[in-house]
Tab-separated table of C-alpha atoms in Angstrom:
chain	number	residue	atom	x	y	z
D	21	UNK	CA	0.000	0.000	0.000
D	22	UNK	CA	1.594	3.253	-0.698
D	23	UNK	CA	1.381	6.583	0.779
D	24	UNK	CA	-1.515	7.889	-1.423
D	25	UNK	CA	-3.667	5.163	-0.566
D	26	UNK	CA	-2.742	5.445	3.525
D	27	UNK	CA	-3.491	9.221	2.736
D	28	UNK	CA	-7.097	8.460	1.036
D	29	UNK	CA	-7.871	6.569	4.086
D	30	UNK	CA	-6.996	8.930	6.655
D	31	UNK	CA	-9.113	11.593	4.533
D	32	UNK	CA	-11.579	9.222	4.920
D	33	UNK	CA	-11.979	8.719	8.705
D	34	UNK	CA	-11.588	12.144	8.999
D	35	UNK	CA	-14.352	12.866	7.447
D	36	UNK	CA	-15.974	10.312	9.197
D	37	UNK	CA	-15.363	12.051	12.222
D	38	UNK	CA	-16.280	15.549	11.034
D	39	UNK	CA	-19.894	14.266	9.449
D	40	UNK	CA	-20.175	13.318	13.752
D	41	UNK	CA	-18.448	16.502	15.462
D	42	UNK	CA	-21.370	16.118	18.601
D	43	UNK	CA	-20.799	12.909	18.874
D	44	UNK	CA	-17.327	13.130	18.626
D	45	UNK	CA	-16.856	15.487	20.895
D	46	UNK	CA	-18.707	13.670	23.908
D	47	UNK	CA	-16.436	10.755	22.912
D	48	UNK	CA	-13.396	12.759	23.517
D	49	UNK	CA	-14.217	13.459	26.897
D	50	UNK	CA	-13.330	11.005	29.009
D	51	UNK	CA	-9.500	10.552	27.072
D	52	UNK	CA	-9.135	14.578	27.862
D	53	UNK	CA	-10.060	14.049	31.351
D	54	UNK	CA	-8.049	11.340	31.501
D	55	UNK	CA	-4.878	13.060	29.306
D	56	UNK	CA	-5.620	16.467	31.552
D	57	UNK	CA	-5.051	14.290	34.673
D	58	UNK	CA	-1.721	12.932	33.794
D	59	UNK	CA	-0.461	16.384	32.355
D	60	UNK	CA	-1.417	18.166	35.184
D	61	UNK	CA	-0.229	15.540	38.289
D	62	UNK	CA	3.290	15.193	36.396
D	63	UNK	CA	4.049	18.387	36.411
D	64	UNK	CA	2.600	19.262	39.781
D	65	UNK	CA	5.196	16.509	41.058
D	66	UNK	CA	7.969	17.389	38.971
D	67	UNK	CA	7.323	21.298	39.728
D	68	UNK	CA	7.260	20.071	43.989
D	69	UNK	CA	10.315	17.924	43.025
D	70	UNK	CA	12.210	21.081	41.674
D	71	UNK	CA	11.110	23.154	44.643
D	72	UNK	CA	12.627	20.787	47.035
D	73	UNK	CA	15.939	20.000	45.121
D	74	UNK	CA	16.303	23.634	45.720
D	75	UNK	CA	15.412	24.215	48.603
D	76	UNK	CA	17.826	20.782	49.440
D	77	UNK	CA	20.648	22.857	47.537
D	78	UNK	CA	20.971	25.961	49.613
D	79	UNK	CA	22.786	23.270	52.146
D	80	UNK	CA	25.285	22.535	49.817
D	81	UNK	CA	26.817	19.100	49.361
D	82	UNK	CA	29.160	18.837	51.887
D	83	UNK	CA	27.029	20.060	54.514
D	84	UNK	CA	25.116	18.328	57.151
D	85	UNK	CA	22.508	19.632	59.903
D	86	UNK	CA	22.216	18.127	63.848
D	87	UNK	CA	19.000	17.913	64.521
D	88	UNK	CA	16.912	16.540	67.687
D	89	UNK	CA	14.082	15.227	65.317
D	90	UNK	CA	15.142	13.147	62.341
D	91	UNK	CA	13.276	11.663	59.490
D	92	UNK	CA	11.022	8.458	60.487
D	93	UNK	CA	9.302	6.033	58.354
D	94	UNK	CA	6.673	4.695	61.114
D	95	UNK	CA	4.974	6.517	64.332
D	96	UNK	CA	7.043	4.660	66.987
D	97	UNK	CA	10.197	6.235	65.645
D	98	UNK	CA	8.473	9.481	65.783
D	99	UNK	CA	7.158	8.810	69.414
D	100	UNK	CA	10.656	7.722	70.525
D	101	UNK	CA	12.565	10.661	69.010
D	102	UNK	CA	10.220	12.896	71.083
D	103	UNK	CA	11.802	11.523	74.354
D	104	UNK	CA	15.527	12.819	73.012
D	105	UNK	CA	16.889	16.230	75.201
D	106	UNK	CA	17.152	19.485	72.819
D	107	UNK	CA	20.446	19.872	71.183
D	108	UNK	CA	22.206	22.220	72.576
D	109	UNK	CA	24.860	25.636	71.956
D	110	UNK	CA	27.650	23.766	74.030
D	111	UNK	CA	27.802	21.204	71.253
D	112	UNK	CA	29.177	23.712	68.521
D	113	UNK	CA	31.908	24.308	70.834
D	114	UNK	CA	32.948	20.562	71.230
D	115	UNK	CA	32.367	19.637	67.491
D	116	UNK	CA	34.852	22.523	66.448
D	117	UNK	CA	37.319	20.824	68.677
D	118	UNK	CA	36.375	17.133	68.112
D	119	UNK	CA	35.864	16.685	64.557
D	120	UNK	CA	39.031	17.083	62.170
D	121	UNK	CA	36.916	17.118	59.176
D	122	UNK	CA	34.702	20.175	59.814
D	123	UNK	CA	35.697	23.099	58.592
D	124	UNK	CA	32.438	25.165	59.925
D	125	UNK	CA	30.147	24.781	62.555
D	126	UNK	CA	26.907	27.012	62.742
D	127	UNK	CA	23.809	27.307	65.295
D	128	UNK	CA	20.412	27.939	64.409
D	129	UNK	CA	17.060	28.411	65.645
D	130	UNK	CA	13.497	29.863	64.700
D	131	UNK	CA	10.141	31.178	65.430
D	132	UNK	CA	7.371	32.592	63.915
D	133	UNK	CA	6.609	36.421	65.044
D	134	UNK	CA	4.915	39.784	64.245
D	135	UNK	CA	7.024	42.772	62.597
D	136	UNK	CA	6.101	46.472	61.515
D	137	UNK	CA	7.759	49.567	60.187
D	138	UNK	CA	5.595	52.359	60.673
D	139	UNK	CA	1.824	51.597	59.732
D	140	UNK	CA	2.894	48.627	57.803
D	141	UNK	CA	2.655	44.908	59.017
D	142	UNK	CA	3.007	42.033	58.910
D	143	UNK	CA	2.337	38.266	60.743
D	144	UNK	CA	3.503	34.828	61.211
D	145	UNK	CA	7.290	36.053	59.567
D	146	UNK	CA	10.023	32.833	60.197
D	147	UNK	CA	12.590	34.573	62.301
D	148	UNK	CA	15.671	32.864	62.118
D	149	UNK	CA	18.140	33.427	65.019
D	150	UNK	CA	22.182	32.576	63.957
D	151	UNK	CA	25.476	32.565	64.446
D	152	UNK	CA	27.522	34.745	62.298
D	153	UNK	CA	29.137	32.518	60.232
D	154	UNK	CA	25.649	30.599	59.034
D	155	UNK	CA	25.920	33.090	55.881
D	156	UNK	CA	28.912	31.103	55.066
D	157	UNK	CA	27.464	27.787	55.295
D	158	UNK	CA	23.880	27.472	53.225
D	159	UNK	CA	23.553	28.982	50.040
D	160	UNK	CA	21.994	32.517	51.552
D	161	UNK	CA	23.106	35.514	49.551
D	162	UNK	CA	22.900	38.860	50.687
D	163	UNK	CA	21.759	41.441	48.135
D	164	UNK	CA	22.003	44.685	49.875
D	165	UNK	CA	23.886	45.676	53.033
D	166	UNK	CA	25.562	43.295	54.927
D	167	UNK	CA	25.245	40.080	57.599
D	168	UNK	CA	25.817	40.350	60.813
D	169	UNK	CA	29.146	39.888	62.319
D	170	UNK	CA	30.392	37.800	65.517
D	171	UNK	CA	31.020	41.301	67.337
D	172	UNK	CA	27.569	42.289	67.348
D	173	UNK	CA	26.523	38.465	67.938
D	174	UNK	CA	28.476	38.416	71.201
D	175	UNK	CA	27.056	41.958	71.904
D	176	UNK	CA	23.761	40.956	71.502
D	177	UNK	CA	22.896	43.814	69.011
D	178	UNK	CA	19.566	44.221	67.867
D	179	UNK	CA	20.135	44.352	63.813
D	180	UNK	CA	18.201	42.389	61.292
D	181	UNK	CA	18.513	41.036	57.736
D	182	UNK	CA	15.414	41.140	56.332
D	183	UNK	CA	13.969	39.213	53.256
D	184	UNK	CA	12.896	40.500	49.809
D	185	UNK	CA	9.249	39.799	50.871
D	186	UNK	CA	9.360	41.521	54.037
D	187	UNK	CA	11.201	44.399	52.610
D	188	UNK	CA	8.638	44.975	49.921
D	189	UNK	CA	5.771	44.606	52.634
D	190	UNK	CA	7.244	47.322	55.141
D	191	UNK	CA	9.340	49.239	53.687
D	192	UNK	CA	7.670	49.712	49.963
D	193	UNK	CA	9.520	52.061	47.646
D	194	UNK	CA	12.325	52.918	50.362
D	195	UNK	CA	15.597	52.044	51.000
D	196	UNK	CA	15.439	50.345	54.714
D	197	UNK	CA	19.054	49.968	55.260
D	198	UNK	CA	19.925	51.856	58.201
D	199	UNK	CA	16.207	52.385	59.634
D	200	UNK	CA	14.273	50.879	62.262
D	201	UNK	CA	11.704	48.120	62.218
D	202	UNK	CA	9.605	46.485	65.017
D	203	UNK	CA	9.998	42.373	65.864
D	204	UNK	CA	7.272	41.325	68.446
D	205	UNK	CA	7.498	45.136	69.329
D	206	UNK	CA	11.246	44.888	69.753
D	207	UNK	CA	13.043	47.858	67.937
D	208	UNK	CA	16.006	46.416	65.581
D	209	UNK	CA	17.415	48.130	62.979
D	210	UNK	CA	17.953	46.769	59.448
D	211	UNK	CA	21.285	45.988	58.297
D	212	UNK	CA	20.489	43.684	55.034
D	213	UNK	CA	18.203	42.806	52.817
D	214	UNK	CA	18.710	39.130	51.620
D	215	UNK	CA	18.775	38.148	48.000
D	216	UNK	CA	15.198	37.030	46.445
D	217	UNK	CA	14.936	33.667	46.951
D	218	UNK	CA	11.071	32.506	45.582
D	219	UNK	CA	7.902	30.984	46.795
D	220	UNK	CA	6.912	27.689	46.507
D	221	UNK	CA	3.528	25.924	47.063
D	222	UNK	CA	2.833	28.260	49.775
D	223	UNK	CA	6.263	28.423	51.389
D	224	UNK	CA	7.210	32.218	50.749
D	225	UNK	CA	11.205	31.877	51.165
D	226	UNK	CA	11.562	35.739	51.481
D	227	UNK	CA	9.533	36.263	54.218
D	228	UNK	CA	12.366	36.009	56.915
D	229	UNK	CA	13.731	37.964	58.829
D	230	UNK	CA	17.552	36.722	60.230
D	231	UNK	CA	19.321	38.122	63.231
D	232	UNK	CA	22.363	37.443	65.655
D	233	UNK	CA	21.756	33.801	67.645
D	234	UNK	CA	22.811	35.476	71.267
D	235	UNK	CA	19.858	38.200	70.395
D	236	UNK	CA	17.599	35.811	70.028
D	237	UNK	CA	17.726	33.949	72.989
D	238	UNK	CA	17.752	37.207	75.120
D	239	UNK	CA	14.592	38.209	73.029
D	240	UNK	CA	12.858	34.922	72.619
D	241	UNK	CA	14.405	32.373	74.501
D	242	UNK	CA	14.161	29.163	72.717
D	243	UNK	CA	10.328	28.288	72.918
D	244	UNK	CA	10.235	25.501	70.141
D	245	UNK	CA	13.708	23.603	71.215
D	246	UNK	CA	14.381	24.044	67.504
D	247	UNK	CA	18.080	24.986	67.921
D	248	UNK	CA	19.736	23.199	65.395
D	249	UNK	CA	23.437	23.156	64.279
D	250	UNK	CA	24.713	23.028	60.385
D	251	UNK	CA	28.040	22.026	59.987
D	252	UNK	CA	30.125	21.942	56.506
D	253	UNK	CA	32.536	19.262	55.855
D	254	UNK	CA	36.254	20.173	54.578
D	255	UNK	CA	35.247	18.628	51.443
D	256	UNK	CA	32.431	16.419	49.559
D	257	UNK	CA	34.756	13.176	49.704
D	258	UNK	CA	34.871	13.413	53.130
D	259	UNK	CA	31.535	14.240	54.283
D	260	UNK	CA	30.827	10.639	55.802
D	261	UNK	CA	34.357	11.454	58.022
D	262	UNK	CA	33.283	14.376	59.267
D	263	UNK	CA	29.579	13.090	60.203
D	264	UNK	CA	31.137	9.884	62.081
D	265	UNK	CA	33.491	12.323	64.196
D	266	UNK	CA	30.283	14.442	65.367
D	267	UNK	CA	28.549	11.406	65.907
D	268	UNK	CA	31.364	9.886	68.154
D	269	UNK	CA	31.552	14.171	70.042
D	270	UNK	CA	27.921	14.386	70.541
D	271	UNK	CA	27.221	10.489	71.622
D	272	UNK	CA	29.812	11.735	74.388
D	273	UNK	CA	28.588	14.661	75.401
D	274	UNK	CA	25.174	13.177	75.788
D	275	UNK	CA	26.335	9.955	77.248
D	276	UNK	CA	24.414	7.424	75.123
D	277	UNK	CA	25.837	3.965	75.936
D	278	UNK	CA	27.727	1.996	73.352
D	279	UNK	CA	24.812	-0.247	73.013
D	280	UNK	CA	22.377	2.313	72.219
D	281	UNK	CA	21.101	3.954	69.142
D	282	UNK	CA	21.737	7.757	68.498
D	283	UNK	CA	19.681	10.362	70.166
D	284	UNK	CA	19.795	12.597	67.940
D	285	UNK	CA	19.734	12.957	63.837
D	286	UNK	CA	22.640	13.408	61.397
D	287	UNK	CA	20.579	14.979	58.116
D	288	UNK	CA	22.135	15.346	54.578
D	289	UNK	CA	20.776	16.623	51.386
D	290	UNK	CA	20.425	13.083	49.768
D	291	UNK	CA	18.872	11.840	53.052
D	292	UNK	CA	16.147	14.617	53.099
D	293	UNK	CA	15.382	13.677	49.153
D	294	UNK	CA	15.528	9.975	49.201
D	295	UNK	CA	13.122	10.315	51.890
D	296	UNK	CA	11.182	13.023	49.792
D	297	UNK	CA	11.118	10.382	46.840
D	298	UNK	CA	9.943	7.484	48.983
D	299	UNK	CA	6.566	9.542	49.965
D	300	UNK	CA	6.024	10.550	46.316
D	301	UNK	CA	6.967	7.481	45.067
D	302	UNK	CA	3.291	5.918	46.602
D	303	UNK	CA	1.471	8.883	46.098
D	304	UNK	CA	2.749	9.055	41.839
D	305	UNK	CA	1.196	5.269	41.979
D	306	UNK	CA	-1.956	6.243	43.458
D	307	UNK	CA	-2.965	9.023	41.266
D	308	UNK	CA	-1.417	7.046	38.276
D	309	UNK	CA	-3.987	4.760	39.440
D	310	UNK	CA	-6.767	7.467	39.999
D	311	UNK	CA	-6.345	8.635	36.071
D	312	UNK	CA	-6.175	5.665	35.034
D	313	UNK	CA	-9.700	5.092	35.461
D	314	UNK	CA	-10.629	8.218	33.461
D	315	UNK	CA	-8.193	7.116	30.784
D	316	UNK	CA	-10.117	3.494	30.774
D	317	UNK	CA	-13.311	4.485	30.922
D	318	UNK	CA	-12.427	6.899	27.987
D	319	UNK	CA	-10.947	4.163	25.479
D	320	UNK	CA	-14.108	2.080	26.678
D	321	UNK	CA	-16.567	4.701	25.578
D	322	UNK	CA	-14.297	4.972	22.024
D	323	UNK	CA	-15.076	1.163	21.212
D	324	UNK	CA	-18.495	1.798	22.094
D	325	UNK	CA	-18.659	4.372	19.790
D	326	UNK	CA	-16.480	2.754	17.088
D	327	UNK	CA	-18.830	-0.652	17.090
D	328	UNK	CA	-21.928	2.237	16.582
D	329	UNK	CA	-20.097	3.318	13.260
D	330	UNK	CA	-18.821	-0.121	12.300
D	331	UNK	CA	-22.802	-1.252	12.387
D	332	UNK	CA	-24.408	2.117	10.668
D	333	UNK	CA	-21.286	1.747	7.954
D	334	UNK	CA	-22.111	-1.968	6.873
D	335	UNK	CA	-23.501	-1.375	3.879
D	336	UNK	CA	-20.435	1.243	2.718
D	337	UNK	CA	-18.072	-1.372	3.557
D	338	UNK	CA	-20.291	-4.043	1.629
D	339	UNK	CA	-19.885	-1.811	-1.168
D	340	UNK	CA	-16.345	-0.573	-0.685
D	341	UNK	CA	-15.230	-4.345	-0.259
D	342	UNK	CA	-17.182	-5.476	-4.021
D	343	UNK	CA	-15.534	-2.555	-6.134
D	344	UNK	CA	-11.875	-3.706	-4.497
D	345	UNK	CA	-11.357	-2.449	-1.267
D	346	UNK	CA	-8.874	-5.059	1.037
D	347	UNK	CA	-9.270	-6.116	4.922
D	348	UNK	CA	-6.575	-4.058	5.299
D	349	UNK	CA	-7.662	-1.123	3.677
D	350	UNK	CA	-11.018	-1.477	5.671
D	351	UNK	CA	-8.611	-2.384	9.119
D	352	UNK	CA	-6.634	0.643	8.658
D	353	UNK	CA	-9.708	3.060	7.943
D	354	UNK	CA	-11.467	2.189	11.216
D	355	UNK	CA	-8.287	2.244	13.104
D	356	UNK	CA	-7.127	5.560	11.508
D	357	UNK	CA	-10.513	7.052	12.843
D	358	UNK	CA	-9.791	5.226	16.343
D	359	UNK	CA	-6.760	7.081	16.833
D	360	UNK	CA	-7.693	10.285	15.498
D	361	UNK	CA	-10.479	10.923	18.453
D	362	UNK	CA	-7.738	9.745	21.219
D	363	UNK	CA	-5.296	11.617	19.600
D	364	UNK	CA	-7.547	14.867	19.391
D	365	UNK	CA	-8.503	14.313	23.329
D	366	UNK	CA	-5.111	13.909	24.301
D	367	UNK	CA	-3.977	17.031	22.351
D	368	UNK	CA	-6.985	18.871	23.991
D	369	UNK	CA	-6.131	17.088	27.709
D	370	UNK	CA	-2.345	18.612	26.973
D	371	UNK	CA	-3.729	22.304	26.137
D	372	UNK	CA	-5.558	21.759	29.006
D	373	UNK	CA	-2.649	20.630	31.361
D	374	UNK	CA	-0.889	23.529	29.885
D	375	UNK	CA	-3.683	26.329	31.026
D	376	UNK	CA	-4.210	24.841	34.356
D	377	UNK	CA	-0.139	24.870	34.973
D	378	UNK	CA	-0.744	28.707	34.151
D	379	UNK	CA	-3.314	28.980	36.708
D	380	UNK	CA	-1.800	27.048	39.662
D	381	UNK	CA	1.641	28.854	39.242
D	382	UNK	CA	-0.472	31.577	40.291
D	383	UNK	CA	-1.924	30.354	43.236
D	384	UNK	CA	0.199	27.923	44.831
D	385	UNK	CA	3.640	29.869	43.649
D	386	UNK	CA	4.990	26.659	41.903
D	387	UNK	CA	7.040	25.874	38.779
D	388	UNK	CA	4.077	23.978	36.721
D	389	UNK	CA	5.279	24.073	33.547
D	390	UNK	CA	4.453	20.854	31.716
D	391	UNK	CA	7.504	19.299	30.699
D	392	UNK	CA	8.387	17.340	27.634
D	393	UNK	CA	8.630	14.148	29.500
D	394	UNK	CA	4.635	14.901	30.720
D	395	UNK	CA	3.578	15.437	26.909
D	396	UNK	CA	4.921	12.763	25.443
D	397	UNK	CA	3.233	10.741	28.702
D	398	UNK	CA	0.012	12.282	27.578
D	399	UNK	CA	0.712	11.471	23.849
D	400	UNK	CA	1.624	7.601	24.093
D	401	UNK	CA	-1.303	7.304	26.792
D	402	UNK	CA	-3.867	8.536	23.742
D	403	UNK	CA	-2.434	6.441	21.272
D	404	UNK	CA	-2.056	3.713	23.300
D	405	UNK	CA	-5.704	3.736	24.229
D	406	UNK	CA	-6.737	4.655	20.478
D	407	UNK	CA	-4.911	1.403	19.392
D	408	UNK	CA	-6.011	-0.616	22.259
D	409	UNK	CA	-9.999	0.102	21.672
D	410	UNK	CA	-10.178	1.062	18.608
D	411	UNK	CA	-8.423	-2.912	16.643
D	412	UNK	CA	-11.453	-4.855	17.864
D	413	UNK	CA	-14.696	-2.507	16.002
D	414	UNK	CA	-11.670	-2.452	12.890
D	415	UNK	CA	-11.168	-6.000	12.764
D	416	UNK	CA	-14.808	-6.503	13.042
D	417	UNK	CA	-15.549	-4.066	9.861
D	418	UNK	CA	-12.099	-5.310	8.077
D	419	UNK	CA	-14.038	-8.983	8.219
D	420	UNK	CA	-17.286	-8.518	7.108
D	421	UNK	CA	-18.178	-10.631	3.730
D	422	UNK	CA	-19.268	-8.289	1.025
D	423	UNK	CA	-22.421	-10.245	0.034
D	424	UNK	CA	-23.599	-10.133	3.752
D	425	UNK	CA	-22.756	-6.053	4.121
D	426	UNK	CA	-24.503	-4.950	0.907
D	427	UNK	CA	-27.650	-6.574	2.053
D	428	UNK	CA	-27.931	-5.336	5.713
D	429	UNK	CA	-30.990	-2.856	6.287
């Protein structure tokens, strides 16, 4: 059969599928519910994944964190961690000393508090209390003014970076370095304003507001027991070295017997996304299982359809068949026509996907963008189910005798 011929026949079920464009349409719908599912739960997961490698990334690869709470895969782990003590500021001390392989050893802690400048507010900001070196440790940039220094964190000064968000919020159209803002009615005066960092599904990473770790414990105490120490390795190779020395410093210090576990968490940026993947990991299968049902119900409702043409068609076919027409030129019209309709739903379910990326970057602050990986997805998912439900109504029409189809009423 040669390309002409292939192209007659596509002109045909085209046509075929114009003469029906109602009934055509409603067949479409469940494969661009279906398609529009896909699109749209891909790229919400690869968007999330993106905003987490980033996130992940500030910490740089050869850095670690010491944390009170790790990661847990079941409740009892979580119920057992809760019994550990707080970390505490001693431990940066002894880790300096202890551990060969660390070149940097940071503290940490945070809240949530109100701040103003004048008339303007805001609530709820993450206030981050830390050492002066922390700058030098996570990927934190400072785009105007400066960080604070050891000096004034050993004086207990009252200064403040501030983030992007929180400078646009109080201090609109005016240069803040230099003036005064309020932290849970605490006067501090800005020093820096930290470089934009983003948003992500909710998580607004410039509204933060940074300042010396000795200031905040005069100020707030520690209410959370969220102090937390990040400590960077002398080098990537050595990373394990350096977390097995703090390990062997801080079982010590908190006199865990041989015999017992740690009481207290070790967290890298592979541990915090292998443990990321292993909860998206189930939740990709269940919604690939959701769609699926929209996607199956879809191709179900195109072999319906299909068999409906195959019967009102018979006598065309009889009469196609006696002036020369083969199976296979029969087979390939009715699976042409097949594909076309999944095809068109699953380009419709991709424009689809596409507009509602738009829509949720908008409201959720997330990279949506539907990538090429989740259109191609879309596109073998459509063909696939135009192939799959669409051979049996062909095969049906490619075998019907020619005597029998020319004298069906």
């Amino acid at each position: 059969m040669n390309a002409r011929i292939y192209l007659d026949i596509f002109r045909m079920a085209a046509d075929a599928i114009w003469v029906n464009k109602l009934r055509s349409t409603l067949t479409l719908l469940g494969v661009i519910i279906g398609v529009t599912s896909v699109i749209t739960i891909i790229s919400a997961l690869e968007g999330l994944t993106q905003s987490i490698q980033a996130e992940i990334d500030r910490m740089g690869p050869s850095t670690f964190m010491v944390r009170r709470m790790g990661i847990f895969n079941t409740d009892d782990e979580w119920r057992e961690a809760l019994k550990r003590k707080p970390i505490k500021f001693e431990y940066l001390k002894a880790i300096e000393v202890g551990c060969d392989e660390c070149e940097q050893v940071a503290a940490r802690t945070f809240t949530m508090v109100n701040v103003k400048a004048g008339r303007n507010k805001l609530s709820r900001v993450f206030i981050a209390g830390t050492t002066s070196n922390f700058i030098n440790i996570v990927d934190y940039e400072v785009g105007q003014g400066r960080f604070h220094t050891t000096e004034e964190d050993h004086a207990k000064r009252r200064v403040v970076m501030i983030g992007d968000f929180v400078k646009e919020e109080l201090f609109p159209n005016v240069d803040p370095i230099g003036k005064h803002m309020k932290i849970d009615n605490i006067r501090y005066e800005v020093i820096g304003i930290a470089k934009k960092q983003g948003a992500s599904f909710g998580h607004n990473s410039d509204n933060i507001v940074i300042i010396p770790y000795s200031t905040f414990t005069k100020d707030f105490g520690d209410p959370w027991n969220s102090l937390d120490l990040m400590v960077k390795a002398r080098s990537v190779e050595n990373i394990e070295v350096a977390m097995d020395q703090v390990r062997v410093v801080l079982r010590a210090y908190r006199h865990v017997p041989y015999d017992k576990p740690d009481d207290f968490a070790l967290i890298t940026a592979d541990s915090i996304m292998e443990a990321f993947n292993n909860v998206t990991k189930y939740l990709r299968l269940g919604l690939v299982g959701v769609t699926s049902i929209s996607i199956i119900v879809g191709g179900i409702i195109i072999m319906n359809i299909m068999m409906v043409s195959v019967t009102e068609r018979t006598r065309e076919i009889g009469i196609r068949k006696s002036i020369g027409a083969k199976q296979k030129d029969i087979l390939w019209q009715f699976l042409f026509e097949s594909l076309l309709l999944s095809l068109g739903g699953g380009l419709i379910g991709i424009a689809i996907g596409i507009i509602l990326g738009d829509v949720l970057i908008g409201l959720i602050n997330m990279n949506m963008t539907p990538s090429l990986y989740a259109i191609a997805i879309g596109l073998g998912i459509s063909t696939a189910v135009g192939l799959f439900f669409g051979i049996y109504p062909a095969m049906k029409a490619a075998r019907l005798q020619p005597v029998k189809a020319l004298s069906y009423e």
